[in-house]
Each structure stands twice: as structure tokens, then as C-alpha cells.
Short mmCIF file of C-alpha atoms and ligand atoms in Angstrom, two decimals:
data_model
loop_
_atom_site.label_atom_id
_atom_site.label_comp_id
_atom_site.label_asym_id
_atom_site.label_seq_id
_atom_site.Cartn_x
_atom_site.Cartn_y
_atom_site.Cartn_z
CA MET A 130 4.88 -86.25 29.64
CA SER A 131 3.59 -89.22 27.67
CA LEU A 132 1.65 -88.62 24.49
CA SER A 133 -1.60 -89.87 25.95
CA THR A 134 -1.62 -87.18 28.65
CA ALA A 135 -0.37 -84.35 26.44
CA VAL A 136 -2.40 -81.21 26.81
CA ARG A 137 -5.00 -80.73 24.06
CA VAL A 138 -7.11 -77.58 24.22
CA ARG A 139 -9.49 -76.02 21.76
CA PHE A 140 -11.17 -72.81 20.73
CA ALA A 141 -14.63 -73.53 19.39
CA PRO A 142 -16.23 -70.42 17.91
CA SER A 143 -19.64 -70.36 16.26
CA PRO A 144 -19.31 -68.51 12.95
CA THR A 145 -22.27 -66.23 13.57
CA GLY A 146 -20.27 -62.99 13.68
CA ASN A 147 -16.77 -61.58 13.54
CA LEU A 148 -14.14 -62.61 16.07
CA HIS A 149 -14.93 -60.49 19.10
CA VAL A 150 -12.64 -59.39 21.88
CA GLY A 151 -13.97 -61.98 24.36
CA GLY A 152 -13.61 -64.83 21.86
CA ALA A 153 -10.12 -63.69 20.95
CA ARG A 154 -9.09 -63.72 24.60
CA THR A 155 -10.50 -67.25 25.03
CA ALA A 156 -8.53 -68.34 21.95
CA LEU A 157 -5.43 -66.62 23.30
CA PHE A 158 -5.62 -68.27 26.73
CA ASN A 159 -6.08 -71.69 25.13
CA TRP A 160 -3.19 -71.07 22.75
CA LEU A 161 -0.92 -69.85 25.56
CA TYR A 162 -1.89 -72.85 27.67
CA ALA A 163 -1.07 -75.24 24.83
CA ARG A 164 2.26 -73.55 24.13
CA ARG A 165 3.15 -73.41 27.83
CA HIS A 166 2.66 -77.17 28.14
CA GLY A 167 3.97 -78.26 24.77
CA GLY A 168 0.42 -79.28 23.91
CA VAL A 169 -1.89 -78.99 20.92
CA PHE A 170 -4.23 -76.10 20.16
CA VAL A 171 -7.27 -77.16 18.16
CA LEU A 172 -9.60 -74.80 16.30
CA ARG A 173 -13.09 -76.19 15.83
CA ILE A 174 -15.85 -74.37 13.98
CA GLU A 175 -19.25 -74.90 15.61
CA ASP A 176 -21.45 -74.27 12.61
CA THR A 177 -24.52 -76.36 13.33
CA ASP A 178 -26.75 -73.29 13.53
CA ALA A 179 -27.53 -73.36 9.82
CA GLU A 180 -29.43 -70.09 9.82
CA ARG A 181 -26.88 -67.93 11.59
CA SER A 182 -23.60 -69.55 10.52
CA LYS A 183 -21.94 -67.94 7.51
CA ASP A 184 -18.79 -68.71 5.52
CA GLU A 185 -17.80 -65.05 5.64
CA TYR A 186 -17.69 -65.27 9.44
CA VAL A 187 -15.53 -68.39 9.31
CA LYS A 188 -13.13 -66.36 7.19
CA ALA A 189 -13.36 -63.37 9.53
CA ILE A 190 -12.57 -65.57 12.54
CA LEU A 191 -9.57 -67.20 10.84
CA ASP A 192 -8.34 -63.78 9.65
CA GLY A 193 -8.75 -62.34 13.14
CA LEU A 194 -6.74 -65.16 14.70
CA ARG A 195 -4.07 -64.88 12.03
CA TRP A 196 -3.84 -61.13 12.55
CA LEU A 197 -3.25 -61.76 16.26
CA GLY A 198 -0.56 -64.31 15.42
CA ILE A 199 -2.51 -67.11 17.13
CA ASP A 200 -1.71 -70.23 15.15
CA TRP A 201 -3.62 -73.45 15.55
CA ASP A 202 -2.14 -76.93 15.26
CA GLU A 203 -5.29 -78.65 14.04
CA GLY A 204 -8.39 -77.15 12.50
CA PRO A 205 -9.54 -75.52 9.28
CA GLU A 206 -6.76 -75.53 6.68
CA LYS A 207 -4.67 -77.68 9.06
CA ASP A 208 -6.01 -81.17 9.08
CA GLY A 209 -5.01 -83.40 11.94
CA ALA A 210 -5.86 -86.87 13.10
CA PHE A 211 -9.05 -85.83 14.92
CA GLY A 212 -10.99 -84.00 12.21
CA PRO A 213 -13.10 -82.95 10.53
CA TYR A 214 -12.95 -79.63 12.33
CA PHE A 215 -16.29 -78.23 11.18
CA GLN A 216 -19.24 -79.60 13.14
CA THR A 217 -21.42 -79.83 10.05
CA ALA A 218 -18.91 -82.36 8.68
CA ARG A 219 -19.12 -84.45 11.85
CA MET A 220 -22.75 -85.60 11.58
CA PRO A 221 -21.86 -89.31 11.25
CA LEU A 222 -19.94 -89.08 14.53
CA TYR A 223 -22.94 -87.62 16.35
CA LYS A 224 -25.16 -90.29 14.81
CA ALA A 225 -22.83 -93.05 16.02
CA ALA A 226 -22.86 -91.59 19.54
CA VAL A 227 -26.66 -91.35 19.49
CA ASP A 228 -26.93 -95.00 18.46
CA LYS A 229 -24.63 -96.04 21.25
CA LEU A 230 -26.60 -94.08 23.84
CA LEU A 231 -29.92 -95.40 22.50
CA ASP A 232 -28.61 -98.96 22.72
CA GLY A 233 -27.67 -98.36 26.33
CA LYS A 234 -31.18 -96.88 26.98
CA LYS A 235 -29.55 -93.61 28.01
CA LEU A 236 -31.73 -91.63 25.61
CA TYR A 237 -35.44 -91.63 25.02
CA HIS A 238 -37.74 -90.24 22.36
CA CYS A 239 -39.84 -87.29 23.41
CA PHE A 240 -42.87 -86.39 21.30
CA CYS A 241 -44.05 -83.43 23.36
CA THR A 242 -45.13 -80.57 21.16
CA HIS A 243 -44.32 -76.94 21.70
CA ASP A 244 -47.84 -76.41 23.07
CA THR A 245 -47.52 -79.29 25.52
CA LEU A 246 -44.23 -77.90 26.81
CA GLU A 247 -45.72 -74.41 27.14
CA ALA A 248 -48.68 -75.74 29.11
CA MET A 249 -46.28 -77.71 31.36
CA ARG A 250 -44.29 -74.59 31.99
CA ALA A 251 -47.37 -72.49 32.79
CA GLU A 252 -48.60 -75.08 35.26
CA GLN A 253 -45.23 -75.33 36.99
CA LEU A 254 -45.01 -71.57 37.27
CA GLU A 255 -48.48 -71.43 38.73
CA LYS A 256 -47.66 -74.11 41.29
CA LYS A 257 -44.34 -72.39 42.02
CA LEU A 258 -42.45 -75.53 41.02
CA PRO A 259 -39.06 -75.46 39.28
CA VAL A 260 -39.61 -75.09 35.54
CA ARG A 261 -38.31 -78.17 33.78
CA TYR A 262 -39.35 -81.01 31.58
CA ASP A 263 -41.34 -83.44 33.73
CA GLY A 264 -40.11 -86.57 31.94
CA ARG A 265 -43.54 -87.70 30.78
CA CYS A 266 -42.19 -89.39 27.62
CA ARG A 267 -39.70 -91.49 29.59
CA ALA A 268 -42.33 -94.10 30.25
CA LEU A 269 -43.53 -94.61 26.67
CA ASP A 270 -43.22 -98.25 25.78
CA HIS A 271 -41.23 -99.57 22.88
CA GLU A 272 -44.29 -100.34 20.76
CA GLU A 273 -45.77 -96.90 21.13
CA VAL A 274 -42.46 -95.24 20.30
CA THR A 275 -42.06 -97.42 17.20
CA ARG A 276 -45.59 -96.67 16.06
CA ARG A 277 -45.22 -92.92 16.53
CA LEU A 278 -41.85 -92.90 14.79
CA ARG A 279 -43.31 -94.86 11.87
CA SER A 280 -46.11 -92.37 11.53
CA GLY A 281 -43.45 -89.65 11.18
CA GLU A 282 -44.36 -87.81 14.40
CA LYS A 283 -41.95 -85.00 15.27
CA HIS A 284 -39.71 -85.80 18.20
CA VAL A 285 -36.48 -84.99 19.99
CA LEU A 286 -34.06 -87.26 21.83
CA ARG A 287 -33.51 -86.58 25.51
CA LEU A 288 -30.94 -87.81 27.98
CA ARG A 289 -32.47 -89.83 30.83
CA LEU A 290 -31.15 -88.20 34.04
CA SER A 291 -31.19 -89.98 37.35
CA GLU A 292 -32.83 -88.20 40.26
CA GLY A 293 -30.63 -86.66 42.89
CA GLU A 294 -27.40 -87.06 40.96
CA ASN A 295 -24.74 -84.68 42.10
CA VAL A 296 -22.57 -83.03 39.48
CA SER A 297 -19.45 -81.35 40.72
CA TRP A 298 -16.09 -80.43 39.35
CA ASP A 299 -13.03 -78.60 40.51
CA ASP A 300 -12.90 -75.64 38.19
CA LEU A 301 -9.35 -74.52 37.50
CA ASN A 302 -10.47 -70.92 37.78
CA LYS A 303 -13.52 -70.92 40.03
CA GLY A 304 -12.62 -73.73 42.41
CA PRO A 305 -15.07 -76.50 43.41
CA LEU A 306 -18.53 -76.14 41.84
CA SER A 307 -21.49 -78.37 42.45
CA PHE A 308 -24.98 -78.79 40.96
CA SER A 309 -27.81 -81.23 41.56
CA SER A 310 -29.33 -83.00 38.58
CA ASP A 311 -32.72 -82.32 40.17
CA LEU A 312 -32.48 -78.79 38.84
CA LEU A 313 -31.78 -79.96 35.32
CA ASP A 314 -34.02 -81.03 32.49
CA ASP A 315 -33.70 -84.34 30.75
CA LEU A 316 -31.67 -82.49 28.22
CA VAL A 317 -32.33 -82.58 24.53
CA VAL A 318 -29.40 -84.06 22.63
CA VAL A 319 -30.94 -84.23 19.16
CA LYS A 320 -33.41 -81.59 18.01
CA SER A 321 -36.52 -82.28 15.95
CA ASP A 322 -34.64 -81.20 12.81
CA GLY A 323 -32.14 -84.01 13.43
CA PHE A 324 -29.30 -81.67 14.40
CA PRO A 325 -27.41 -82.29 17.63
CA THR A 326 -27.78 -79.63 20.33
CA TYR A 327 -24.79 -77.51 21.26
CA ASN A 328 -24.23 -79.41 24.54
CA PHE A 329 -24.26 -82.77 22.82
CA ALA A 330 -22.07 -81.87 19.84
CA VAL A 331 -19.53 -80.15 22.05
CA VAL A 332 -19.13 -83.23 24.23
CA ILE A 333 -18.88 -85.64 21.31
CA ASP A 334 -16.28 -83.37 19.74
CA ASP A 335 -14.29 -82.78 22.91
CA VAL A 336 -14.22 -86.55 23.45
CA GLY A 337 -13.40 -87.27 19.80
CA MET A 338 -10.68 -84.63 19.72
CA LYS A 339 -9.21 -85.88 23.01
CA ILE A 340 -9.51 -82.48 24.64
CA THR A 341 -7.90 -82.49 28.09
CA HIS A 342 -8.76 -78.95 29.24
CA VAL A 343 -11.80 -76.88 28.35
CA ILE A 344 -10.92 -73.22 28.85
CA ARG A 345 -13.88 -70.99 28.04
CA GLY A 346 -15.92 -68.04 29.26
CA GLU A 347 -17.80 -68.32 32.54
CA ASP A 348 -21.04 -67.76 30.62
CA HIS A 349 -20.77 -71.49 29.87
CA ILE A 350 -20.78 -72.59 33.53
CA SER A 351 -24.46 -73.52 33.36
CA ASN A 352 -23.75 -75.83 30.41
CA THR A 353 -21.01 -77.74 32.19
CA PRO A 354 -23.21 -79.89 34.49
CA LYS A 355 -25.21 -81.00 31.44
CA GLN A 356 -22.02 -81.80 29.60
CA ILE A 357 -20.63 -83.73 32.56
CA LEU A 358 -23.81 -85.82 32.67
CA LEU A 359 -23.28 -86.58 28.99
CA TYR A 360 -19.68 -87.64 29.61
CA ARG A 361 -20.97 -89.96 32.32
CA ALA A 362 -23.65 -91.41 30.08
CA LEU A 363 -21.03 -92.03 27.40
CA GLY A 364 -18.60 -93.52 29.93
CA GLU A 365 -15.91 -91.06 28.82
CA THR A 366 -13.21 -89.27 30.79
CA ILE A 367 -14.26 -85.79 31.83
CA PRO A 368 -11.76 -83.06 30.89
CA GLN A 369 -10.69 -80.35 33.29
CA PHE A 370 -12.67 -77.13 33.08
CA ALA A 371 -11.55 -73.55 33.53
CA HIS A 372 -14.28 -70.92 33.26
CA ILE A 373 -12.64 -67.60 32.84
CA PRO A 374 -14.30 -64.33 33.83
CA MET A 375 -16.01 -62.07 31.35
CA ILE A 376 -14.52 -58.95 29.86
CA LEU A 377 -16.36 -55.90 31.16
CA GLY A 378 -16.85 -52.36 29.93
CA PRO A 379 -15.82 -49.39 32.10
CA ASP A 380 -19.27 -49.47 33.76
CA ARG A 381 -18.59 -53.08 34.82
CA SER A 382 -21.34 -54.53 32.64
CA ARG A 383 -20.41 -57.17 30.09
CA LEU A 384 -18.42 -55.68 27.21
CA SER A 385 -20.78 -54.90 24.35
CA LYS A 386 -21.08 -52.68 21.29
CA ARG A 387 -22.36 -49.80 23.37
CA HIS A 388 -18.90 -49.61 24.99
CA GLY A 389 -17.25 -49.22 21.57
CA ALA A 390 -15.66 -51.58 19.08
CA THR A 391 -15.93 -55.25 20.04
CA SER A 392 -14.63 -56.92 16.89
CA VAL A 393 -10.93 -57.67 16.78
CA ILE A 394 -10.77 -56.52 13.18
CA ASP A 395 -12.01 -53.05 14.21
CA TYR A 396 -8.82 -52.69 16.22
CA LYS A 397 -6.77 -53.58 13.18
CA GLU A 398 -8.62 -50.88 11.30
CA MET A 399 -8.03 -48.38 14.09
CA GLY A 400 -4.30 -48.84 13.71
CA PHE A 401 -3.29 -51.18 16.52
CA GLU A 402 -0.24 -53.38 16.30
CA PRO A 403 -1.40 -57.00 16.60
CA GLU A 404 1.32 -57.92 19.08
CA ALA A 405 0.34 -55.01 21.30
CA PHE A 406 -3.32 -55.95 21.10
CA ARG A 407 -2.48 -59.57 21.94
CA ASN A 408 -0.29 -58.48 24.84
CA TYR A 409 -3.12 -56.31 26.16
CA LEU A 410 -5.67 -59.13 25.77
CA ALA A 411 -3.42 -61.53 27.67
CA LEU A 412 -3.39 -59.17 30.63
CA LEU A 413 -7.19 -58.96 30.64
CA GLY A 414 -7.56 -61.36 33.51
CA TRP A 415 -4.11 -62.94 33.59
CA SER A 416 -1.05 -61.48 35.28
CA PRO A 417 2.47 -62.87 35.28
CA GLU A 418 4.19 -63.54 38.60
CA ASP A 419 6.06 -60.27 38.34
CA ASN A 420 2.99 -58.17 37.68
CA THR A 421 5.00 -55.00 37.21
CA GLN A 422 6.02 -56.49 33.90
CA GLU A 423 3.44 -55.48 31.31
CA ILE A 424 5.17 -55.62 27.97
CA LEU A 425 5.51 -59.31 27.29
CA SER A 426 6.78 -61.04 24.21
CA ARG A 427 5.08 -64.15 22.89
CA GLU A 428 7.89 -66.27 24.34
CA GLN A 429 7.63 -64.63 27.77
CA MET A 430 3.92 -65.40 27.78
CA PHE A 431 4.52 -68.99 26.65
CA ALA A 432 6.97 -69.44 29.50
CA GLN A 433 4.73 -67.99 32.20
CA PHE A 434 1.08 -68.46 31.35
CA GLY A 435 -0.99 -70.40 33.88
CA ILE A 436 -4.69 -70.59 34.74
CA GLU A 437 -3.82 -70.24 38.42
CA ARG A 438 -2.85 -66.65 37.75
CA VAL A 439 -6.08 -65.81 35.93
CA SER A 440 -8.29 -63.70 38.16
CA SER A 441 -11.73 -65.04 38.98
CA HIS A 442 -13.26 -61.57 38.64
CA GLY A 443 -14.25 -59.74 35.46
CA ALA A 444 -11.54 -57.73 33.72
CA ILE A 445 -12.28 -54.21 32.54
CA PHE A 446 -11.43 -53.36 28.96
CA ASN A 447 -9.63 -50.04 29.13
CA LEU A 448 -9.05 -48.38 25.79
CA ASP A 449 -6.60 -45.83 27.23
CA LYS A 450 -4.46 -48.64 28.59
CA LEU A 451 -4.57 -50.44 25.26
CA ARG A 452 -3.54 -47.22 23.49
CA TRP A 453 -0.70 -46.76 25.94
CA MET A 454 0.48 -50.30 25.29
CA ASN A 455 0.31 -49.79 21.54
CA ALA A 456 2.43 -46.64 21.93
CA GLU A 457 5.02 -48.67 23.86
CA TYR A 458 5.24 -51.11 20.94
CA ILE A 459 5.51 -48.25 18.46
CA LYS A 460 8.40 -46.75 20.44
CA LYS A 461 10.34 -49.98 20.16
CA MET A 462 9.71 -50.69 16.46
CA SER A 463 12.49 -50.49 13.93
CA GLY A 464 12.19 -47.57 11.51
CA GLU A 465 11.49 -49.98 8.66
CA THR A 466 8.70 -51.78 10.52
CA LEU A 467 7.16 -48.53 11.63
CA LEU A 468 7.17 -47.29 8.05
CA ASP A 469 5.54 -50.51 6.83
CA ARG A 470 2.81 -50.20 9.45
CA LEU A 471 2.22 -46.52 8.73
CA THR A 472 2.30 -46.67 4.94
CA PRO A 473 -1.41 -47.53 4.49
CA TRP A 474 -2.27 -44.51 6.61
CA LEU A 475 0.28 -42.24 4.95
CA GLU A 476 -1.27 -43.18 1.62
CA LYS A 477 -4.53 -41.59 2.76
CA ILE A 478 -2.84 -38.19 3.08
CA PRO A 479 -3.73 -35.80 0.24
CA GLY A 480 -0.59 -35.14 -1.78
CA PHE A 481 1.12 -38.37 -0.74
CA PRO A 482 3.40 -39.19 -3.68
CA GLY A 483 2.91 -42.31 -5.79
CA THR A 484 6.62 -43.07 -5.57
CA TYR A 485 8.81 -42.03 -2.72
CA ASP A 486 12.22 -42.41 -1.22
CA ARG A 487 11.93 -44.92 1.63
CA GLN A 488 14.76 -43.38 3.60
CA ALA A 489 13.17 -39.94 3.50
CA LEU A 490 9.88 -41.41 4.67
CA CYS A 491 11.62 -43.33 7.44
CA ASN A 492 13.05 -40.04 8.66
CA ILE A 493 9.64 -38.42 8.62
CA VAL A 494 7.81 -41.17 10.42
CA SER A 495 10.49 -41.37 13.06
CA LEU A 496 9.51 -37.80 14.02
CA PHE A 497 6.11 -39.17 15.01
CA ARG A 498 7.27 -42.28 16.82
CA GLU A 499 6.74 -40.72 20.24
CA ARG A 500 3.70 -38.76 19.22
CA ILE A 501 1.23 -41.36 18.06
CA GLN A 502 -0.52 -44.12 19.98
CA THR A 503 -2.19 -45.77 16.99
CA PHE A 504 -1.07 -45.90 13.38
CA ASN A 505 -4.12 -44.09 12.00
CA GLU A 506 -3.16 -40.92 13.88
CA ILE A 507 -0.40 -40.29 11.36
CA THR A 508 -2.94 -39.35 8.68
CA ALA A 509 -4.13 -36.30 10.58
CA GLN A 510 -0.71 -35.38 11.96
CA ALA A 511 1.68 -35.66 9.03
CA GLY A 512 -0.33 -33.97 6.27
CA TRP A 513 1.86 -30.86 6.27
CA PHE A 514 4.81 -32.89 5.13
CA PHE A 515 3.24 -33.80 1.82
CA ALA A 516 1.27 -30.67 0.95
CA ASP A 517 1.47 -26.99 1.84
CA PRO A 518 -0.90 -26.22 4.69
CA THR A 519 -4.20 -24.87 3.44
CA GLU A 520 -5.59 -24.17 6.88
CA PHE A 521 -4.00 -22.67 9.94
CA ASP A 522 -4.97 -23.54 13.49
CA PRO A 523 -7.09 -20.55 14.66
CA LYS A 524 -5.48 -20.71 18.11
CA GLY A 525 -2.09 -20.38 16.47
CA LEU A 526 -3.29 -17.45 14.38
CA GLU A 527 -4.59 -15.70 17.45
CA LYS A 528 -1.37 -16.25 19.33
CA THR A 529 0.99 -15.28 16.52
CA GLY A 530 -1.30 -12.32 15.76
CA LYS A 531 -0.10 -10.80 19.01
CA VAL A 532 3.51 -10.81 17.82
CA PRO A 533 4.27 -7.36 16.34
CA ASP A 534 5.23 -7.37 12.64
CA ARG A 535 4.24 -11.01 12.19
CA ALA A 536 4.17 -10.84 8.40
CA ALA A 537 7.42 -8.92 8.19
CA MET A 538 9.09 -11.41 10.46
CA ALA A 539 7.79 -14.37 8.45
CA ARG A 540 9.03 -12.73 5.25
CA ALA A 541 12.46 -11.99 6.70
CA ILE A 542 12.85 -15.58 7.85
CA GLY A 543 11.59 -16.89 4.50
CA GLU A 544 14.14 -14.77 2.67
CA LYS A 545 16.92 -15.91 4.94
CA PHE A 546 15.92 -19.57 4.49
CA ALA A 547 16.30 -19.10 0.74
CA ASP A 548 19.64 -17.36 1.03
CA ARG A 549 22.24 -20.07 0.42
CA ASN A 550 25.09 -17.62 0.99
CA GLY A 551 23.78 -16.19 4.24
CA LEU A 552 22.50 -19.47 5.69
CA THR A 553 24.93 -21.90 4.21
CA GLY A 554 23.71 -25.10 5.86
CA PHE A 555 20.10 -26.20 6.53
CA SER A 556 20.59 -28.85 9.17
CA GLU A 557 18.61 -29.02 12.38
CA SER A 558 21.31 -27.17 14.30
CA ASP A 559 21.83 -24.58 11.53
CA ILE A 560 18.13 -23.78 11.70
CA GLU A 561 18.09 -23.61 15.47
CA THR A 562 21.15 -21.33 15.63
CA PHE A 563 19.72 -19.06 12.98
CA LEU A 564 16.23 -18.76 14.51
CA ARG A 565 17.48 -18.17 18.05
CA GLY A 566 19.95 -15.61 16.74
CA HIS A 567 17.22 -13.94 14.71
CA ALA A 568 14.97 -13.71 17.78
CA ALA A 569 17.74 -12.17 19.86
CA ALA A 570 18.73 -9.73 17.11
CA THR A 571 15.16 -8.49 16.60
CA GLY A 572 14.29 -8.37 20.28
CA LYS A 573 11.67 -11.16 20.01
CA LYS A 574 11.13 -14.10 22.26
CA ALA A 575 12.60 -17.32 20.81
CA GLY A 576 9.33 -19.07 21.65
CA ASP A 577 7.34 -16.55 19.56
CA VAL A 578 9.63 -16.97 16.57
CA ILE A 579 9.52 -20.75 16.80
CA GLY A 580 5.70 -20.71 17.23
CA LEU A 581 5.31 -18.51 14.17
CA CYS A 582 7.53 -20.76 12.05
CA ARG A 583 5.66 -23.84 13.25
CA LEU A 584 2.33 -22.37 12.25
CA ALA A 585 3.61 -21.11 8.89
CA LEU A 586 5.32 -24.39 8.00
CA THR A 587 2.68 -26.85 9.21
CA GLY A 588 -0.57 -24.99 9.89
CA CYS A 589 -0.52 -26.64 13.34
CA THR A 590 0.38 -25.64 16.87
CA ALA A 591 1.45 -29.11 18.03
CA THR A 592 4.03 -30.90 15.90
CA PRO A 593 7.30 -32.76 16.27
CA GLY A 594 10.34 -30.58 17.00
CA LEU A 595 10.39 -27.54 14.70
CA PHE A 596 14.10 -27.66 13.82
CA GLU A 597 13.93 -31.32 12.89
CA LEU A 598 10.83 -30.97 10.79
CA ALA A 599 12.12 -27.87 9.03
CA ALA A 600 15.34 -29.70 8.14
CA LEU A 601 13.31 -32.55 6.69
CA LEU A 602 11.03 -30.23 4.72
CA GLY A 603 14.13 -28.65 3.22
CA ARG A 604 15.17 -25.12 2.56
CA ASP A 605 13.02 -24.42 -0.50
CA ARG A 606 9.72 -25.61 0.90
CA CYS A 607 10.37 -23.84 4.20
CA SER A 608 11.18 -20.61 2.48
CA ALA A 609 8.14 -20.77 0.20
CA ARG A 610 5.80 -21.53 3.10
CA MET A 611 7.13 -18.64 5.20
CA MET A 612 6.62 -16.24 2.27
CA ARG A 613 3.16 -17.59 1.58
CA PHE A 614 2.17 -17.15 5.22
CA ALA A 615 3.40 -13.57 5.13
CA GLY A 616 1.26 -12.98 2.06
CA CYS A 617 -1.85 -14.58 3.55
CA PHE A 618 -1.74 -12.68 6.84
CA PRO A 619 -0.32 -9.22 6.12
CA ASP A 620 0.14 -6.96 9.16
N1 LIG B 253 -19.49 -72.52 20.17
C1 LIG B 253 -19.47 -72.15 21.56
C2 LIG B 253 -19.38 -70.65 21.66
O1 LIG B 253 -19.03 -70.00 20.69
C3 LIG B 253 -18.30 -72.83 22.23
C4 LIG B 253 -18.44 -73.02 23.65
C5 LIG B 253 -17.38 -73.92 24.25
O2 LIG B 253 -16.22 -73.50 24.23
O3 LIG B 253 -17.72 -74.98 24.71
O4 LIG B 253 -19.68 -70.07 22.68
#
């Protein structure tokens, strides 16, 4: 592939909010497409909306992308040959394009006021005509335009469309699409405040940045005919377009806050592994050839990603599926990585020590590897390891309450745990052998004895394996907790 035809794609967020799930998926598809084709992934910040754009959102978007491991080749903090990468820094480029179009008589000045446009609209509605700008300023002669400009009259610049022009393109996702220019306005390219409109800036930038493929949400389909007309007016090559379907909530309406968290960073805070989240996002609309394969590494995605395998229908965001996928990643993590991921959540546990033995913690967290789907769940589940239980699950109390001599049994086990001569070892298997033997010797069910110990040691009814956790707690803590339980709930 020669350099001139190398794939160049872009993600062009407006910094008016955090990186949301839909934006992240658009970024991801562009990134995967670039990596698949050995191309370039450009990040461009569309910050011309001065009122709504904020630096903090630029930061949030960059942080969100970095968290997902989506790296850009050109863009903020990574200057390339086609910058600047913030639209507000590209004003001279828009101005040059405007001058060129004005010279070629492709643009005209429109002095219609808001009231004039409103009246036009009302009349068209009344006459059941399509609502659009009727082009009345097209015919203003040069002298009048010059006079009105000199007097400082407010105006916009509009693109002069030809009647009956057909605009069609072969969308890489939707197939052939076609629009008639008769349904379009003479679109505004420069607003009365002197700023370029979105449609104009995006075209100038995509041309200037040599973008070959525009991969974006299908909510932009209605902008594409306008943009194509601008490419034509500029005499520039039109890129290929792929309008990918929206992400939907479980009720099949467009994913929004009422369905739950929509910002990528919320998922970080909920304890998702970025690779798992990215893997899940990739499958929101795309499927690899072997669609039984769901856990995909970055490299597997790079090798297989293609727009032709992106569905043309909306993809439903399913939190349960995402949680399942996160759990799959957790299962495969090394003990060290898992501990690193869990440490911020372990630190929230009351009684978590300021200094700790990493190996001991690794052993503890490995007990939970199969029991958590997101990292934050460890806070609620592992508390008993760091502090004696202060509360006991009422269901467990009710159940163990039915075991005759509960307190006496707890005391006997506590005493035996402390007895280094009687119970010489305190390994998992030592504990198991002792407890099963104790149940048999006292005529109790093993399940009842184990359930009682679980409740006394952890306060919970659902925990990792009792013998393992008791071995990790150690003889002294186990003994003390059994005795304390016996004291709290005398028969
Ligand atoms: N700034 C636009 C947006 O955030 C970009 C649209 C495009 O990709 O052309 O929706």
C-alpha cells in the first residue's frame, strides 16, 4: 500500500461532556480499523462550541481513551504533520477555505434575520411546503452586499446548492444511500459570530488531515449529504463513510442515562478491567468471523476487525454480559495483577492495615477470584479478613440457631483450634479432617458444623471455601472468633 492511500481515520469528539460509551465505541472501531490496515488513527477535538466546550472534558476524554488503552497516532499531546488538532486552533484554515469558496462564487452572504427566517418557516408550514431556506439572498448584487457588509450588518455565509443535485454514497455499513439536494438548505458554513459550522469545519479538517474513512455513529447520516456537497464545492476527494448503528438500552431505545451509567469513567469506578470493557465494546455491533469467540485480545481484534462484520442494526448494551466478561478477565489474571487491581478497593475495608505482606494478600484475593465480577465487590465480601465480624447474617443465625448446643459446639471447636497439641497443624486439610471428624464424633451433620464455623468466622453465609479461609485467617483468629461467637449467642 503506497503512503498516499494509507488508511487515515479519526475520532472527533466535542468536549462538551465525559467520554460516553457510544463515543468510546466509535473511537474503538476507528482505532481497530487503523491498526488492522496499518493506518493512522487521528484524535481531533471539535471545540468550536465555545459555550459548552470545557478543558476538563478534553482531559476526561483523553483519560477515558487512555484508560481503554486506545492510543492515537496524531492529536492532542501527539503532534503530527496535519495539526493543529483542536478546531479552535484551526481558524486560519477555515478562513482560507472560505476565501477560496467565495472566490469561486460557491458561497454567498445571507443577511436574513432570525425573524425573517421564522416568518419564512411559518409560511412554508402553512402552505405545506418543505421547510428550508428559500435562497432569497442568493440574488443580492455585489454592490448591495458590499454596502451591507460595510454598514456592519449581521450575516452568515451559505453554500449555493444547485437544484436537483443527487447526493449518493456507498456506505460501508448501510450500503448505497441517496439524497436529493432539493431537500437541503443552502447550508450555513460560517455563522454570524464568525465561527464555522460543524459541517463545514469537519469537512475542512477531514480534507486537511487526509482522512480516508469516516467511521461514525449513524446519527450523523443526515449530515453526510451536506458534507459531500461541500467536498464537491471544494473540489476535494470524498472519503468513504461508514455509519455505525447506535448503542441501545435493554428497551431498545438509544442508550441514555436512564438506562444507567453512560460515561466510560463510571465503569472504571465500578471496578471494570479496561481490557474487558474494551473487549465488550468491540462486540457491541461487531463480531469476528468465528462468533463463538468472545474473549479477544487486542492483537486478535487488530487482526480481524472489519466494517463488513459490523451489524447494521442497533446493539443492546447488556450490563450482565459485560459483568460476565469482566469476570472472565478476572479469572485469567495473574495473582499480582489481581492484587494491584483490587488494592484500591481493599483499602476501603475498615481495618485494612497500612502495611501488609503482599504474599498474604495475594492468597486472600485469590480466594475471591471466582467469586467477583467487578473489583469493587471485594470491599463488601472480604471485610471479615481484616476485622472480626461485628454483624452476623440473620439468615445464618436463624439456621445455626436450629443446631442443638450451638454455643457449646462453637466453644468446643474454638478450644480445639487453640490447642496446638491436639490439632498440631492448621492447614486447609487439617481443618477439614478435624471438622468432619468432630461432626461425626458429636453426631452432627458436617454441613451444620461447617455452616456454624462460616458464620462465626466471617459473619456471612456465602464465602469462599471455609477450610481455605480458616487456614488463611490462622489458628489464633479462628479460635478467638469461635469463642466470641459462643459468648454472643449463648444457648
Ligand atoms: N464532533 C462530532 C461529534 O462529537 C463529530 C462527528 C463526526 O465524527 O463527524 O459528534
